[in-house]
PDB file of C-alpha atoms in Angstrom:
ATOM      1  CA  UNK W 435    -107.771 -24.349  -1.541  1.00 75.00           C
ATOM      2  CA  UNK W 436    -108.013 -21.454   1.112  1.00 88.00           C
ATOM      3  CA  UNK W 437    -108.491 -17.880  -0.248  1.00 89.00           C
ATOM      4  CA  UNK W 438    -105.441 -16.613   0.662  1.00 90.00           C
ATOM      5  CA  UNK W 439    -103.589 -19.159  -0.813  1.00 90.00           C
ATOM      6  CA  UNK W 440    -105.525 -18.483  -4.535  1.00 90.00           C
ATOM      7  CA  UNK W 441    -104.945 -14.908  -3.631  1.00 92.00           C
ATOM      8  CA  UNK W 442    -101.297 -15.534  -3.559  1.00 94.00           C
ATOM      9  CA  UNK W 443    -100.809 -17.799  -6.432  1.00 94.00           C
ATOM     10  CA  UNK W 444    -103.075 -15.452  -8.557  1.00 93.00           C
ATOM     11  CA  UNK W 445    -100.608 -12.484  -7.655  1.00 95.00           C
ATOM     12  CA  UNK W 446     -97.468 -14.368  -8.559  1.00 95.00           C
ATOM     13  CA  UNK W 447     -98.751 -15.853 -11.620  1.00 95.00           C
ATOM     14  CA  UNK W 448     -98.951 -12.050 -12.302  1.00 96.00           C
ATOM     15  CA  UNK W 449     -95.942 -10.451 -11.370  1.00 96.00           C
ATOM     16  CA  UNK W 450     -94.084 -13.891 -13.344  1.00 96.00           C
ATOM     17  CA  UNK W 451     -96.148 -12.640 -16.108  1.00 96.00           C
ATOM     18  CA  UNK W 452     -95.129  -9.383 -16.164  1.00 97.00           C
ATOM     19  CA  UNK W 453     -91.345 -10.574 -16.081  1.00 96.00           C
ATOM     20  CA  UNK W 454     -92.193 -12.629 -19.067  1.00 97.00           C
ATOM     21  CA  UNK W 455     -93.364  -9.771 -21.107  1.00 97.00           C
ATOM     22  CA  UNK W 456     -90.323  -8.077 -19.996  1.00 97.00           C
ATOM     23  CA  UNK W 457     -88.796 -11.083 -21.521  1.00 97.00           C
ATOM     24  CA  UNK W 458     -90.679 -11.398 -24.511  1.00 97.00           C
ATOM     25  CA  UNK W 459     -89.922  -7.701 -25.609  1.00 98.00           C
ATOM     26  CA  UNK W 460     -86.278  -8.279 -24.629  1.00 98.00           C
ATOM     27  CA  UNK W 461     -86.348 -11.312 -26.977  1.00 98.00           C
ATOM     28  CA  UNK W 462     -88.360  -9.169 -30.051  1.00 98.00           C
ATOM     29  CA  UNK W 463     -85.810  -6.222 -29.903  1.00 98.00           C
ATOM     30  CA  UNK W 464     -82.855  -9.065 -30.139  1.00 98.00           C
ATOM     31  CA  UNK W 465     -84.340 -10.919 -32.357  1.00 97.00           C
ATOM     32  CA  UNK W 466     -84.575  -7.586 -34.651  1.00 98.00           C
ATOM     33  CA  UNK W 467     -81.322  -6.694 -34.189  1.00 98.00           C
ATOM     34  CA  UNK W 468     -80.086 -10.629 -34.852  1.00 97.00           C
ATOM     35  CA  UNK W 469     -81.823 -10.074 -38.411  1.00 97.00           C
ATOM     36  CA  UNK W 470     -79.671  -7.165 -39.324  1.00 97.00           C
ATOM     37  CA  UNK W 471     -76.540  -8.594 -38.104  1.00 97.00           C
ATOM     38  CA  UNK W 472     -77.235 -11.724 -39.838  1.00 96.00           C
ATOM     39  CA  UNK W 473     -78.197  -9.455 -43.239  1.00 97.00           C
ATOM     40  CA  UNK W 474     -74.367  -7.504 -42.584  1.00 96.00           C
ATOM     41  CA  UNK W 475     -72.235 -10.784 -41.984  1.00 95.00           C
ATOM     42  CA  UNK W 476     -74.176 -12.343 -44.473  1.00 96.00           C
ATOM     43  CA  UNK W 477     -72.978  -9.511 -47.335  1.00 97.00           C
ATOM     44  CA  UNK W 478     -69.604  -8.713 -45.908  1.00 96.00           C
ATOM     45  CA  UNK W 479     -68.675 -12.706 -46.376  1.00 95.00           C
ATOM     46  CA  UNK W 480     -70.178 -12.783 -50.197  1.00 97.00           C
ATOM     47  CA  UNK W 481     -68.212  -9.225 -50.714  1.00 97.00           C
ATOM     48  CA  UNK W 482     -65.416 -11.186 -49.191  1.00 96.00           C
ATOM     49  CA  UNK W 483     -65.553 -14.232 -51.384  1.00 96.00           C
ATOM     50  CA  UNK W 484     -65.859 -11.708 -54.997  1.00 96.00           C
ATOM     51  CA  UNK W 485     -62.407 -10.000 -53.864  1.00 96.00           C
ATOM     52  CA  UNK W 486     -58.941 -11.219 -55.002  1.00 96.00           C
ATOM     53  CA  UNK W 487     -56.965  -8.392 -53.801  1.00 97.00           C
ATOM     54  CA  UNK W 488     -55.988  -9.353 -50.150  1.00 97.00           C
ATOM     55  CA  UNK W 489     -55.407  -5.981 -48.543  1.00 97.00           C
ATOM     56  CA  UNK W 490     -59.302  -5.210 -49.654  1.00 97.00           C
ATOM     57  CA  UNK W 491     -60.269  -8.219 -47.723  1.00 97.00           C
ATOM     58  CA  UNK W 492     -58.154  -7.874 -44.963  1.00 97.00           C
ATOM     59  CA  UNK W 493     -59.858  -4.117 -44.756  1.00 97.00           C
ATOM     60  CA  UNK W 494     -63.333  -5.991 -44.876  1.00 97.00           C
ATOM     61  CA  UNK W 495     -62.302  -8.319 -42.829  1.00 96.00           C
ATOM     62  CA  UNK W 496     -61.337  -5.762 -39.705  1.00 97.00           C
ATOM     63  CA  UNK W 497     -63.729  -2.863 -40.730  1.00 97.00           C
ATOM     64  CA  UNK W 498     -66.918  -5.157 -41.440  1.00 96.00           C
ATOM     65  CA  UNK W 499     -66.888  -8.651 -41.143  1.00 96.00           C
ATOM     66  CA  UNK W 500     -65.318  -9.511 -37.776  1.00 96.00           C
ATOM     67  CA  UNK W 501     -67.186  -7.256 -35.767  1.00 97.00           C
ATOM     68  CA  UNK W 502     -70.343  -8.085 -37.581  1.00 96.00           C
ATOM     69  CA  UNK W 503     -69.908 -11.942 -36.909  1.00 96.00           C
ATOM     70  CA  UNK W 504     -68.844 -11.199 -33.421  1.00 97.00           C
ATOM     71  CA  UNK W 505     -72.158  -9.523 -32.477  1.00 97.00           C
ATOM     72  CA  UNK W 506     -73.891 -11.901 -34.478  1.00 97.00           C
ATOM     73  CA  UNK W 507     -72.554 -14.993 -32.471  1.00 97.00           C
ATOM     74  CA  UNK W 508     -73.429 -13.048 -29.263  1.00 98.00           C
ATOM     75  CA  UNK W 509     -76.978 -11.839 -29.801  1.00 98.00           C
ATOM     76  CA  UNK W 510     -77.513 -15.718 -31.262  1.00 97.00           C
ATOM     77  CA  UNK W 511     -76.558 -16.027 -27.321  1.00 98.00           C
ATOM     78  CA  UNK W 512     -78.446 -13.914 -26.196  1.00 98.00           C
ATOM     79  CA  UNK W 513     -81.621 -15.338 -28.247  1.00 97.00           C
ATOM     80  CA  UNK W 514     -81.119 -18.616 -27.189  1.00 98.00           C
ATOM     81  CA  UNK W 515     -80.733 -17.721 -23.136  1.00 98.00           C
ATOM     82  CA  UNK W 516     -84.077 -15.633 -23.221  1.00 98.00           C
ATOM     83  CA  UNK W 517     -85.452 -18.592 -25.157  1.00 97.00           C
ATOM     84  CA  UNK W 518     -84.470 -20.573 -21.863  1.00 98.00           C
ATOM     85  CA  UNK W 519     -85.675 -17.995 -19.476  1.00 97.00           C
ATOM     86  CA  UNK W 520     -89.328 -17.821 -21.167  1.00 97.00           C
ATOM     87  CA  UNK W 521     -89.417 -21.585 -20.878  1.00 97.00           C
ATOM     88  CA  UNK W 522     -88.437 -21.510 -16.759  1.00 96.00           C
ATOM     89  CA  UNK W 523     -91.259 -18.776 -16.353  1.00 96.00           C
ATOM     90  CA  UNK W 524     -93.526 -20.109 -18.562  1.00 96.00           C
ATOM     91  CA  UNK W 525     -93.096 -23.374 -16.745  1.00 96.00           C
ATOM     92  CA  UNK W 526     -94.186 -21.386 -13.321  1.00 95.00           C
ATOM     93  CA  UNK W 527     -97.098 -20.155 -14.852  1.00 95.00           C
ATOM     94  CA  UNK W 528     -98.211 -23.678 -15.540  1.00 95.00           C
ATOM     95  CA  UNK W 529     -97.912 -25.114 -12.712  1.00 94.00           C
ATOM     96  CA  UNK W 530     -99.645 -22.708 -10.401  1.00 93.00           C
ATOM     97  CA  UNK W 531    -102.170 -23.089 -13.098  1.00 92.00           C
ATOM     98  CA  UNK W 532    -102.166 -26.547 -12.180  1.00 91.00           C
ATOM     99  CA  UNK W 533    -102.193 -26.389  -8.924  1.00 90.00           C
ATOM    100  CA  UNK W 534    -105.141 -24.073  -8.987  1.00 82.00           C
ATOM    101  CA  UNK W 535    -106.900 -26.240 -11.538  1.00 82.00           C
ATOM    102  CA  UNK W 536    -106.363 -29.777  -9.145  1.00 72.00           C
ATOM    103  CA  UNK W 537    -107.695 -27.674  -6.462  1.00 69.00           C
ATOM    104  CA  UNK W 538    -111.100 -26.605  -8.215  1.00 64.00           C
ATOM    105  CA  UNK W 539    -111.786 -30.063  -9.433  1.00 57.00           C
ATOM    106  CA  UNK W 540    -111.608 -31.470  -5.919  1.00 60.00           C
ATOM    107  CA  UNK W 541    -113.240 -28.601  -4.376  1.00 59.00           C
ATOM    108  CA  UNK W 542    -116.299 -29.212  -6.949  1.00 56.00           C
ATOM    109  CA  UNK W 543    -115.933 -32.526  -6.174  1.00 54.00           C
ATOM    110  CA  UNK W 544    -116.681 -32.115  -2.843  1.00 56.00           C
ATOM    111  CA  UNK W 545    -119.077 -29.700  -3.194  1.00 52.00           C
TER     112      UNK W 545
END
């Protein structure tokens, strides 16, 4: 492989790994936020099932537990798409890895 052509891979290997850590702290802060949402809809539905008067639950309900499972559905959304982008980028790292790999076996090879 020519040395302009390593050159090249080399520097787009490293600007798709700086997307991915862009990615990867995306994903971290998400998956943070996930845990508390998950903690909040996870109480407000036990509070939920404890109460018998109906106008206390309805409160819950529209203060609390709604929103809560709303974001939590979304971020789970969220988690799961960045999940999908790390794979696609991940995936580009590999291969030019690959590439680059092929290419230094046959070049020893023909050394």
């Amino acid at each position: 492989m020519e040395e302009h052509v390593k050159k090249s891979l080399e520097e787009w290997k490293c600007e798709i790994g700086e997307l991915l850590k862009d990615i990867d702290k995306e994903y971290e802060e998400i998956k943070r936020e996930l845990q508390v949402y998950s903690y909040k809809f996870s109480i407000t539905k036990q509070v939920i099932q404890s109460t018998i008067n109906e106008d206390i639950i309805r409160n819950i309900r529209e203060l609390y537990h709604t929103p809560f499972e709303k974001r939590f559905n979304q971020l789970k959304e969220e988690i799961k798409d960045l999940e999908e982008k790390k794979k696609v980028f991940q995936m580009f790292i590999d291969k030019i890895d690959k590439v680059k790999g092929k290419e230094s076996v046959q070049e020893t090879a023909h050394s």
